[in-house]
Short mmCIF file of C-alpha atoms and ligand atoms in Angstrom, two decimals:
data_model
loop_
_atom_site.label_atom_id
_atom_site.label_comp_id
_atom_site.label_asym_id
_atom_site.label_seq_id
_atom_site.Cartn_x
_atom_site.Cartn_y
_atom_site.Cartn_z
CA UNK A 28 -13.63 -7.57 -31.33
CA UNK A 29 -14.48 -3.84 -30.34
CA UNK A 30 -10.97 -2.54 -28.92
CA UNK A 31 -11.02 0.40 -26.67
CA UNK A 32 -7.65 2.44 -26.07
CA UNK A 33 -7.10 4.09 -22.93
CA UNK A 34 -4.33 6.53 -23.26
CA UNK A 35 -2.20 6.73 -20.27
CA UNK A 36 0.37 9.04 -18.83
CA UNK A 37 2.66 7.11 -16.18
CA UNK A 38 4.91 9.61 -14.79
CA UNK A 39 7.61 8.44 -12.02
CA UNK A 40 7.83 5.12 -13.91
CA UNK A 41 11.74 4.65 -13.47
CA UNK A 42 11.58 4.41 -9.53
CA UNK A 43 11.00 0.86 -7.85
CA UNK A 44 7.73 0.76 -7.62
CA UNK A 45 6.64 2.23 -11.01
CA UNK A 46 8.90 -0.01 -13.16
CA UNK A 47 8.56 -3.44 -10.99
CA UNK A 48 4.98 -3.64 -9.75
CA UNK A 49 2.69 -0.84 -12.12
CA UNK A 50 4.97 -0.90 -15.69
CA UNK A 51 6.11 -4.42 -16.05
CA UNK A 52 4.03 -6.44 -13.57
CA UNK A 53 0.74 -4.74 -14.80
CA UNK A 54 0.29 -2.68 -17.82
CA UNK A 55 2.87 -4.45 -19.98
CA UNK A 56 1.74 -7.58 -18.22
CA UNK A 57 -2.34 -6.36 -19.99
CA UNK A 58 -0.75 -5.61 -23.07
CA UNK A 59 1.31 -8.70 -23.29
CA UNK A 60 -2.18 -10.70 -23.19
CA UNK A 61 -3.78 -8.26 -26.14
CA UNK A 62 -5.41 -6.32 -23.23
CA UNK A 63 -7.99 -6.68 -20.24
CA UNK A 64 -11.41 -8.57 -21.54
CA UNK A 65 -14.25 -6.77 -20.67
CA UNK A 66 -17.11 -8.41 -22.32
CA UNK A 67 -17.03 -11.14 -25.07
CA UNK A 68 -16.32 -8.90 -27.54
CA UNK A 69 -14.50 -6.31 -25.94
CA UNK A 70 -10.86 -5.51 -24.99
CA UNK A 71 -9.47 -2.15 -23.05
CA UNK A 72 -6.06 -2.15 -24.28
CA UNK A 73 -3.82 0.54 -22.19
CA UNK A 74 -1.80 3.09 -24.27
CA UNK A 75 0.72 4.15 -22.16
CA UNK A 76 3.30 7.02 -22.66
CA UNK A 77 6.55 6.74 -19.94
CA UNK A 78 7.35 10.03 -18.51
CA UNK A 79 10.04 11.14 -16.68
CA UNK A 80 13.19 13.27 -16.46
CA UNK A 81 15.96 10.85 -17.51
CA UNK A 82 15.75 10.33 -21.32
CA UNK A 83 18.05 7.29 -21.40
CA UNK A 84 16.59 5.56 -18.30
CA UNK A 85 12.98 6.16 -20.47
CA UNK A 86 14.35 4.90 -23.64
CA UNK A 87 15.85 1.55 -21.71
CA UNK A 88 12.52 1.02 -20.13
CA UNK A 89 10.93 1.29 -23.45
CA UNK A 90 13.38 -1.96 -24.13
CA UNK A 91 12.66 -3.46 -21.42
CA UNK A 92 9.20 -2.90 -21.15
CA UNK A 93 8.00 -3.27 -25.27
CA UNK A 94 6.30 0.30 -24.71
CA UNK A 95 7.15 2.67 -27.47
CA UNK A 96 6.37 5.83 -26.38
CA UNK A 97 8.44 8.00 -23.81
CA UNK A 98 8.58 11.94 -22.80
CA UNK A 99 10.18 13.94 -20.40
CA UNK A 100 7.65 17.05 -21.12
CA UNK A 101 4.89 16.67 -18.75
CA UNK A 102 2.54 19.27 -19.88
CA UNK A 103 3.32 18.07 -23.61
CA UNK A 104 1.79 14.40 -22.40
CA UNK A 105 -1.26 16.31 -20.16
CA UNK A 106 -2.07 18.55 -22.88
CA UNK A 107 -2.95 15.68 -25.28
CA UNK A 108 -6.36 14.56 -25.65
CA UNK A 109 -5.58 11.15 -26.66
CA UNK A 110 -4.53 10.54 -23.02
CA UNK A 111 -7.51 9.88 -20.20
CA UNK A 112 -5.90 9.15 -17.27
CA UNK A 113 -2.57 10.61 -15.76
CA UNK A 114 -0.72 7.96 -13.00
CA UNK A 115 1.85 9.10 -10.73
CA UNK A 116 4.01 7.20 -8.80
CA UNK A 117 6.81 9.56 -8.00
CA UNK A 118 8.33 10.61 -4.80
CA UNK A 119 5.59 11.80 -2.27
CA UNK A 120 6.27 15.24 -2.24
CA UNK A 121 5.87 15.96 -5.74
CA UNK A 122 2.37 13.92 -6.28
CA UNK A 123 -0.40 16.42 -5.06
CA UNK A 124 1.52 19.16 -7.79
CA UNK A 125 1.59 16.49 -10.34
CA UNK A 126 -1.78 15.29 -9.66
CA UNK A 127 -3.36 18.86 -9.71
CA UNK A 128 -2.10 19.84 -12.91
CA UNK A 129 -3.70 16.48 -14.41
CA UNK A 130 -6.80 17.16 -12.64
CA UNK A 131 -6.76 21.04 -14.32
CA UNK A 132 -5.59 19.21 -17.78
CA UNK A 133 -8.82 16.79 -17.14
CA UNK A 134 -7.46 13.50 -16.89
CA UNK A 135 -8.52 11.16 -14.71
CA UNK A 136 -6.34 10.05 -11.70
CA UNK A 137 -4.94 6.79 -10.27
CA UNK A 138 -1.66 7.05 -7.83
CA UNK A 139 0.28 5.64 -5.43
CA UNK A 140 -0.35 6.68 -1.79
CA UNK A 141 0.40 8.73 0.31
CA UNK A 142 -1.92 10.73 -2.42
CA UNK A 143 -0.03 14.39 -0.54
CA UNK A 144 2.01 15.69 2.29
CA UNK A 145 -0.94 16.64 4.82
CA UNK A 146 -4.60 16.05 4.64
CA UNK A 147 -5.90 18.90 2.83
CA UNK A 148 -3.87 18.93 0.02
CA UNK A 149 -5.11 15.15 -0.42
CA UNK A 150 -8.57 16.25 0.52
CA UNK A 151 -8.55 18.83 -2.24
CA UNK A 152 -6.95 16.85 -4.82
CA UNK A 153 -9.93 14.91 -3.94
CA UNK A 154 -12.61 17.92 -4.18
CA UNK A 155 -11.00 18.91 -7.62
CA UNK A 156 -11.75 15.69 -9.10
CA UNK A 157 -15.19 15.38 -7.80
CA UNK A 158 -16.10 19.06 -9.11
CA UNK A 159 -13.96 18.34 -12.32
CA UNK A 160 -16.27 14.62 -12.93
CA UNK A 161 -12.81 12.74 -12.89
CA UNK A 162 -13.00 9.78 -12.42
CA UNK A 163 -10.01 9.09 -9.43
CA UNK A 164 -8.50 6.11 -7.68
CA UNK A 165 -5.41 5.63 -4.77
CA UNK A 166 -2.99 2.43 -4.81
CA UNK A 167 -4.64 0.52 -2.24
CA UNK A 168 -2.78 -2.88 -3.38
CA UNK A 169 -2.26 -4.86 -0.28
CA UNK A 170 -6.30 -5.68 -0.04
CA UNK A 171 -5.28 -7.84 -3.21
CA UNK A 172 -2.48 -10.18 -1.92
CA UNK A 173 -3.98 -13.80 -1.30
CA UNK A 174 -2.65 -13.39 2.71
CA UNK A 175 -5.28 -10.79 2.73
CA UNK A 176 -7.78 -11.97 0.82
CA UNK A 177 -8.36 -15.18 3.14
CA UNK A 178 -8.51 -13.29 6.07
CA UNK A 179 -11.38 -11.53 4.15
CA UNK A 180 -13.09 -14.89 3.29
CA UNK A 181 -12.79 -16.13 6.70
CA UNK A 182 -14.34 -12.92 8.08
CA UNK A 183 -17.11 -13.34 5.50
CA UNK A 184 -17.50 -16.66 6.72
CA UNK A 185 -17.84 -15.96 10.50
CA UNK A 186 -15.00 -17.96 11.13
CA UNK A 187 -13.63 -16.04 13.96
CA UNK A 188 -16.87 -15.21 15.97
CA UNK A 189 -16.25 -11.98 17.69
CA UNK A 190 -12.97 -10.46 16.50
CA UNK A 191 -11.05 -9.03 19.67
CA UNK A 192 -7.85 -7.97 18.55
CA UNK A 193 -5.47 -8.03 15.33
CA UNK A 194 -1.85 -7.87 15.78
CA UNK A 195 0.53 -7.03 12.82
CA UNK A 196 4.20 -7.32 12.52
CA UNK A 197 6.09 -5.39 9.80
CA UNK A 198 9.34 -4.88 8.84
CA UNK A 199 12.85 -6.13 8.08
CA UNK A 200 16.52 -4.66 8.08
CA UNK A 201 17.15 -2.02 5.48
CA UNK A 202 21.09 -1.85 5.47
CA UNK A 203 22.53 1.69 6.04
CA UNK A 204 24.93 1.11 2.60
CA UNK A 205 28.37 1.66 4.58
CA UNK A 206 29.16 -2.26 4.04
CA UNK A 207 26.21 -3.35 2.21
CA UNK A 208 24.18 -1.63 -0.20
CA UNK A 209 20.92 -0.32 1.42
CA UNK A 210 17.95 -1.61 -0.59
CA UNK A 211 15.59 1.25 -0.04
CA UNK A 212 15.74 4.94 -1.61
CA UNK A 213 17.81 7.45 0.70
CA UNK A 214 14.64 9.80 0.17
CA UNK A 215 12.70 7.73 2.46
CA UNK A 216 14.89 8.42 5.45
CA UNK A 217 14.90 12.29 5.26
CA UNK A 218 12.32 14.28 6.52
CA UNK A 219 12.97 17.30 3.93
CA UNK A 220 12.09 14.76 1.46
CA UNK A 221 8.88 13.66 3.11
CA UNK A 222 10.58 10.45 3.97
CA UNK A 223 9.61 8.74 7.30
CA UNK A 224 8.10 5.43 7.92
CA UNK A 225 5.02 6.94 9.15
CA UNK A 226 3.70 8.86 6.04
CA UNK A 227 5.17 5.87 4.08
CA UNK A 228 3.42 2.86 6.34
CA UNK A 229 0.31 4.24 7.88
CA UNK A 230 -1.86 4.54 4.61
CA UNK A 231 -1.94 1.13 4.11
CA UNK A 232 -2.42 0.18 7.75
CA UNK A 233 -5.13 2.93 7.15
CA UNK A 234 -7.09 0.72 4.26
CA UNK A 235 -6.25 -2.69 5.67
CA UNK A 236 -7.83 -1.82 8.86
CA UNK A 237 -10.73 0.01 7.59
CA UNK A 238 -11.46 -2.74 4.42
CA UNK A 239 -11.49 -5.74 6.72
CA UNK A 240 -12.10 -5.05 10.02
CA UNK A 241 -13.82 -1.93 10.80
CA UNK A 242 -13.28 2.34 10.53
CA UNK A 243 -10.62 3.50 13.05
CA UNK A 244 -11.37 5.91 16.02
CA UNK A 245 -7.95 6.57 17.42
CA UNK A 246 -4.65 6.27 17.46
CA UNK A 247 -1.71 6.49 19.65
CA UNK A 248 1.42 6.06 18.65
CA UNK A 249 5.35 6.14 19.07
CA UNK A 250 8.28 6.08 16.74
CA UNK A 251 12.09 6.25 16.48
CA UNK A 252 15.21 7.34 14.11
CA UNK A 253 16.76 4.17 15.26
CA UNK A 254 19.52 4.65 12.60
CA UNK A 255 21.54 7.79 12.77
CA UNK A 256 23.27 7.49 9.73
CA UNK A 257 23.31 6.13 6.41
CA UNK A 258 25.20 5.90 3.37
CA UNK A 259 23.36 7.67 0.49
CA UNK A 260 22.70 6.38 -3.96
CA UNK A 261 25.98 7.83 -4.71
CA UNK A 262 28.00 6.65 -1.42
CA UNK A 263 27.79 9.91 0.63
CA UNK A 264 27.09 9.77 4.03
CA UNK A 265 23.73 11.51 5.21
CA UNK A 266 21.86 12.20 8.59
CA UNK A 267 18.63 10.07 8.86
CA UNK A 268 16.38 12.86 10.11
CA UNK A 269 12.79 11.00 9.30
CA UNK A 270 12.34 8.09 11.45
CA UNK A 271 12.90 4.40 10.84
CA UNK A 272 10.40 2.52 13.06
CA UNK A 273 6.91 3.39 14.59
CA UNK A 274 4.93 1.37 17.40
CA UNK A 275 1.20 1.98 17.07
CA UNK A 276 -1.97 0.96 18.71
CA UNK A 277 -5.38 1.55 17.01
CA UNK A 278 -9.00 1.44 18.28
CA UNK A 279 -11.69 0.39 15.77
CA UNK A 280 -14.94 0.57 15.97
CA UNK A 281 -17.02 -2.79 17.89
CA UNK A 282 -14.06 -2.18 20.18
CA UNK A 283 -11.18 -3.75 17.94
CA UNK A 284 -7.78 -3.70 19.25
CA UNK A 285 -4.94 -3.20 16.29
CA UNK A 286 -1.58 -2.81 17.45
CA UNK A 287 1.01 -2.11 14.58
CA UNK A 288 4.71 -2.71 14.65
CA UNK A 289 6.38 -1.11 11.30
CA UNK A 290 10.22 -1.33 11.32
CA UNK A 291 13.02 -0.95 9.00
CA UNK A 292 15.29 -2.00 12.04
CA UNK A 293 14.15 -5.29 12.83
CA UNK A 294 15.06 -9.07 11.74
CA UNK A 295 13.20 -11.09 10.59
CA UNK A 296 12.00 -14.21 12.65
CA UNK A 297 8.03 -14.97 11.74
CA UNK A 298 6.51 -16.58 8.88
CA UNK A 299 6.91 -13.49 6.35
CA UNK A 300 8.03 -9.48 5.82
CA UNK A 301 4.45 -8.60 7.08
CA UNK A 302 2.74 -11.16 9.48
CA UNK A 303 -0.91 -10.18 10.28
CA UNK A 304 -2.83 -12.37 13.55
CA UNK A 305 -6.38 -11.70 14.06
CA UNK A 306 -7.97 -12.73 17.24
CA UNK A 307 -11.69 -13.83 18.00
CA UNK A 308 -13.82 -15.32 20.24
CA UNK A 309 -13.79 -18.17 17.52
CA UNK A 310 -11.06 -18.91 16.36
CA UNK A 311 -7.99 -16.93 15.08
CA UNK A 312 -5.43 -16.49 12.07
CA UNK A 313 -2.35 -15.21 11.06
CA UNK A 314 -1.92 -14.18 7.59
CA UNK A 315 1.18 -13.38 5.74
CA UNK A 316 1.84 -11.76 2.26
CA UNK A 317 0.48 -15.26 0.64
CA UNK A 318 -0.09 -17.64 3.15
CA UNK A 319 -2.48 -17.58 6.00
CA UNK A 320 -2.81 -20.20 9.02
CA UNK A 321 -6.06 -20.63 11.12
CA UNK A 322 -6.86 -22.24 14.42
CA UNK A 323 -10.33 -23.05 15.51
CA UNK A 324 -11.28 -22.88 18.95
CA UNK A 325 -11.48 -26.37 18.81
CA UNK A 326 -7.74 -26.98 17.75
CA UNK A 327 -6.81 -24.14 20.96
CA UNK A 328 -4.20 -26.11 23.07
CA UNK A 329 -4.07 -25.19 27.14
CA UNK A 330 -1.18 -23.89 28.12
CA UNK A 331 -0.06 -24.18 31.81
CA UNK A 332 2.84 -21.59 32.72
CA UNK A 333 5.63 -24.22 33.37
CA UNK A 334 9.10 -22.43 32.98
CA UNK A 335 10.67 -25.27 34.73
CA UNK A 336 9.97 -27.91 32.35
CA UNK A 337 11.10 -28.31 28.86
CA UNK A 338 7.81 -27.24 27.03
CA UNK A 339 5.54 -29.91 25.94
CA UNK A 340 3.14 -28.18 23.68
CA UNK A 341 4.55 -27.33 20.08
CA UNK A 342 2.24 -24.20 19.55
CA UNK A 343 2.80 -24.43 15.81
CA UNK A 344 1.46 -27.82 15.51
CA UNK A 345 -2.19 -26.79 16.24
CA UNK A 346 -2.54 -24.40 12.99
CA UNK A 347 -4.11 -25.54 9.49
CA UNK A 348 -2.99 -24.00 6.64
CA UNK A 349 -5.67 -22.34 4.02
CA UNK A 350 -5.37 -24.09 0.92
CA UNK A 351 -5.36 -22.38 -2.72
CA UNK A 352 -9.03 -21.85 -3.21
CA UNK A 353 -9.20 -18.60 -5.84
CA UNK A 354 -6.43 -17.62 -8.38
CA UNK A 355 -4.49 -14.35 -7.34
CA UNK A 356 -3.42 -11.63 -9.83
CA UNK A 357 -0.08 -9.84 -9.03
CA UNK A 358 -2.29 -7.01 -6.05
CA UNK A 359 -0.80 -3.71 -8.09
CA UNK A 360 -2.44 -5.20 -11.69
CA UNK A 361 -5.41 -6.67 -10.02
CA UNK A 362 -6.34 -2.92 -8.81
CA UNK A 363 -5.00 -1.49 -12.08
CA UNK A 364 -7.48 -3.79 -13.83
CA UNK A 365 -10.35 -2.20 -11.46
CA UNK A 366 -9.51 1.27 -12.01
CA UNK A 367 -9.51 0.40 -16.01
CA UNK A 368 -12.62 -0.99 -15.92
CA UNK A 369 -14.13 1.98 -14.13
CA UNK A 370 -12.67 4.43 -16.11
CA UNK A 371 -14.05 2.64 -19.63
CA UNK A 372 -16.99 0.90 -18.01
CA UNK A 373 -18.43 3.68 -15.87
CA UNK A 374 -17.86 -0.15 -13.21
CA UNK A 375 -18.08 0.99 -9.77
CA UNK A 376 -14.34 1.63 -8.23
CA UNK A 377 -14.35 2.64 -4.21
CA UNK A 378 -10.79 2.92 -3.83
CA UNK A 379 -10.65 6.79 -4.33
CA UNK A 380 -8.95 9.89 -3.25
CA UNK A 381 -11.14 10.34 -0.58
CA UNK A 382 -9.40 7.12 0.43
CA UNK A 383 -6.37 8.14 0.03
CA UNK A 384 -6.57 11.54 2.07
CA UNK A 385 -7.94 9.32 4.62
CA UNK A 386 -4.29 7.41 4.64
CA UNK A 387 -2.89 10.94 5.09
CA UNK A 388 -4.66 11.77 7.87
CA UNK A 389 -3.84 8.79 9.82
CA UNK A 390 -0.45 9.13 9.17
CA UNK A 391 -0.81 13.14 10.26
CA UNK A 392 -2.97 12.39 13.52
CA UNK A 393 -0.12 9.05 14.27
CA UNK A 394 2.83 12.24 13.56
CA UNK A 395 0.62 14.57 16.12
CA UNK A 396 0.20 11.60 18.77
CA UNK A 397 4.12 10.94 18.64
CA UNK A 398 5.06 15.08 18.74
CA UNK A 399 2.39 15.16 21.97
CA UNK A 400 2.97 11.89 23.43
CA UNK A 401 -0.77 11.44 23.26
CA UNK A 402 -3.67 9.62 22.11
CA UNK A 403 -5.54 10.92 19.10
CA UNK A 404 -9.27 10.16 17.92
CA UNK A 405 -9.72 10.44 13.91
CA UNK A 406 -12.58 12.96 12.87
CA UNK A 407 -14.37 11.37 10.12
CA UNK A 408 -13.57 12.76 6.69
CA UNK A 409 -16.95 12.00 5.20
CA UNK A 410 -18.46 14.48 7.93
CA UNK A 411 -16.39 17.28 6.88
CA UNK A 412 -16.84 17.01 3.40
N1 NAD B 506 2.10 0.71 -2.83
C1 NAD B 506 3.22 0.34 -2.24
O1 NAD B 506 3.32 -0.75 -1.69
C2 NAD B 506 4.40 1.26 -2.23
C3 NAD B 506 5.64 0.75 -1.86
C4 NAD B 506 6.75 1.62 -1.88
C5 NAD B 506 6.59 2.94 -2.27
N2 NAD B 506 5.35 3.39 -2.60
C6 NAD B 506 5.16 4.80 -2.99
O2 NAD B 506 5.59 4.97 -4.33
C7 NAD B 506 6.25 6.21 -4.50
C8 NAD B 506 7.62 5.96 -5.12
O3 NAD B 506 8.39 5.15 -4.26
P1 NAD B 506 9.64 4.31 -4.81
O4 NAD B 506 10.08 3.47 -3.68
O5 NAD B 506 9.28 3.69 -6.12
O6 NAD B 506 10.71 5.50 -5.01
P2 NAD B 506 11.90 5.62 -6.05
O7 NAD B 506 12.86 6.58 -5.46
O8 NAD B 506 12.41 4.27 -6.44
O9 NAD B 506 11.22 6.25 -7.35
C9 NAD B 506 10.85 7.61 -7.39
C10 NAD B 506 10.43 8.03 -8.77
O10 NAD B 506 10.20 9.45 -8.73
C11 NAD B 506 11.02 10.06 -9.74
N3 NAD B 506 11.42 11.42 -9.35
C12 NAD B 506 10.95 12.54 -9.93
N4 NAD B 506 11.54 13.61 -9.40
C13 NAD B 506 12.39 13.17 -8.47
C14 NAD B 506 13.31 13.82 -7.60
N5 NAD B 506 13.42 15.15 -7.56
N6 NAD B 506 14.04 13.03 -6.78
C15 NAD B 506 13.90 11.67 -6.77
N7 NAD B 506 13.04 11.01 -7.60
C16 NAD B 506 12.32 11.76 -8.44
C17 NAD B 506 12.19 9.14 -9.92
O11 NAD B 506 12.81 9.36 -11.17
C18 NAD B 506 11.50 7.78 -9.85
O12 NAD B 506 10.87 7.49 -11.08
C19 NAD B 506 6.31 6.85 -3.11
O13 NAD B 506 5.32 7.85 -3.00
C20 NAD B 506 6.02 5.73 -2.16
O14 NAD B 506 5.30 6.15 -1.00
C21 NAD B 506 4.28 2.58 -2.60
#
């Protein structure tokens, strides 16, 4: 069995999303099976290196994890030629820095998104890898959760004829901490440290909308600090000055409709955290992180506008559920094993930094449309390349 090592730095590792979903969910999760089979007789086996500023927390992940290797000397890691490819999923505003330095050290790049603060910066992290022949990739993972993937087969299938409209619902009730501990990062609700729901949210509506149902023209778009005040990681009180809940509407190209609710001030009363309904001339669906429920045209009910009697049509009766048809990978290692293969395979990988300025721009241009009180058409990146 041929065995190719691919040296990684992950720096930012010790935060939630590096040590649930990209450390233990997928590289240990590769390693664990003896690596990711790319042929018969060949295995890419990640070599990963943790990196971050908290010794201790590195050495416990190490535990945890069954990585061995841990350093909280960045330039050290990038300076090291048995590494290829430098992964960053700490907070935003310390990626495009991170992620430049890699580029200049010549690794390649995967990280989370936002991939910067504003669109050039992610535009020329973008540039730098292209000139540099790096090979580069955003976190793109919600095109990989099964909801989303059976929306995509039924699209593939025709099975909504002429899709009008989709409709998604986001969101649940982050606790402020002053009775009960919040379950987000305080970071995320101060502007001064590029928190914000907008920068956080509007990348991924960014590649869900453009993967599956068409390039977006414009935007308009309104949000809120619903929250005034929370209670920070070590019990302080701080002001929220980056807001908690935007309300966006989206035109696609064919004419699609997208309206957007993200909220970290709402209950939850719908079938899952995100709920995603996509109307056609067809038939329509709504999708949620797993599940997904169809209705043909021929299972539509009639509805008469009664208020005065008790209603006689259950609406939920009249949806199927899609049954298992595919396996689903966790969505973070099924991307991860992607990027891998690209990087060792030369296998195509579209999910780039190009990509990932594009999620920056949207959430810029939804920012602009709020400050104005306007609506905003999106240039097309490609063109200004
Ligand atoms: N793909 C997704 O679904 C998804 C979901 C949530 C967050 N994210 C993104 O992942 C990134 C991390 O988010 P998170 O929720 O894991 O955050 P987190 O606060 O839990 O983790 C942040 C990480 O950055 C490190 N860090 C380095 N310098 C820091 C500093 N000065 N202050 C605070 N932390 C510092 C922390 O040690 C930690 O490892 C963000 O850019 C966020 O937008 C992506």
């Amino acid at each position: 069995m041929k065995i190719k090592k691919i040296g990684i730095i992950m720096n930012g590792v010790t935060g939630r999303m590096g040590t649930n979903q990209h450390l233990l969910r997928s590289i240990a999760a590769i390693i664990a099976q003896d690596g990711l089979r790319v042929r018969p007789d060949e295995v890419v086996l990640p070599d990963p290196i943790l990196v971050g500023r908290n010794a201790a927390k590195l050495k416990s992940l190490c535990l945890q994890s069954g990585v061995e290797k841990w350093s909280t000397d960045l330039d050290a890691c990038l300076a090291d030629a048995d590494y290829h490819i430098y992964f960053d999923a700490q907070i935003t505003g310390l990626r495009a820095d991170s992620v430049q330095k890699a580029i200049q050290a010549g690794k390649h790049i995967y990280c989370e998104k936002p991939t910067a603060t504003d669109t050039p910066a992610a535009l020329d992290l973008y540039h730098r890898c292209q000139e540099a022949g790096l090979k580069n990739g955003v976190v793109q993972d919600k095109l990989w959760l099964p909801g989303l993937i059976k929306i995509k087969r039924l699209i593939e299938n025709a099975f909504f004829g002429d899709i009008l409209s989709v409709r998604i619902e986001f969101g649940y009730w982050v606790f402020e901490g002053h009775s009960i501990a919040a379950q987000r990062p305080s970071w995320n609700y101060r502007k001064e440290d590029q928190g914000g729901i907008i920068l956080d949210m509007m990348p991924h509506w960014r590649y869900i909308l453009d993967d599956l149902f068409g390039n977006i023209k414009g935007v308009s778009c309104l949000a809120a600090t619903h929250i005034p005040e929370r209670i920070d990681e070590k019990g302080n009180p701080y002001a929220c000055t980056a807001e908690d809940a935007v309300y966006a509407t989206f035109e696609l190209e064919k004419g699609i409709i997208a309206h957007i609710n993200s909220s970290w001030t709402t209950r939850v009363r719908r079938d899952d955290l995100v709920t995603i309904q996509v109307d056609g001339t067809k038939g329509s669906a709504v999708a949620g992180l797993r599940e997904c429920y169809v209705q043909h045209y021929g299972h539509t009910p009639k509805p008469i506008w009664n208020p005065d009697i008790v209603q006689p049509i259950n609406y939920l009766d009249d949806w199927i559920r899609i049954p298992q048809q595919e396996e689903y990978a966790n969505a973070f290692r099924a991307e991860w094993e992607l990027f891998l293969r690209h990087v060792a395979l030369g296998e195509p990988f579209s999910w780039n930094l190009l990509e990932g300025a594009k999620g920056v721009q949207l959430a810029e241009l939804a920012l602009q449309s709020w400050q104005e009180k306007r609506w905003i058409e999106i240039p097309s990146l490609e063109e200004a390349l």
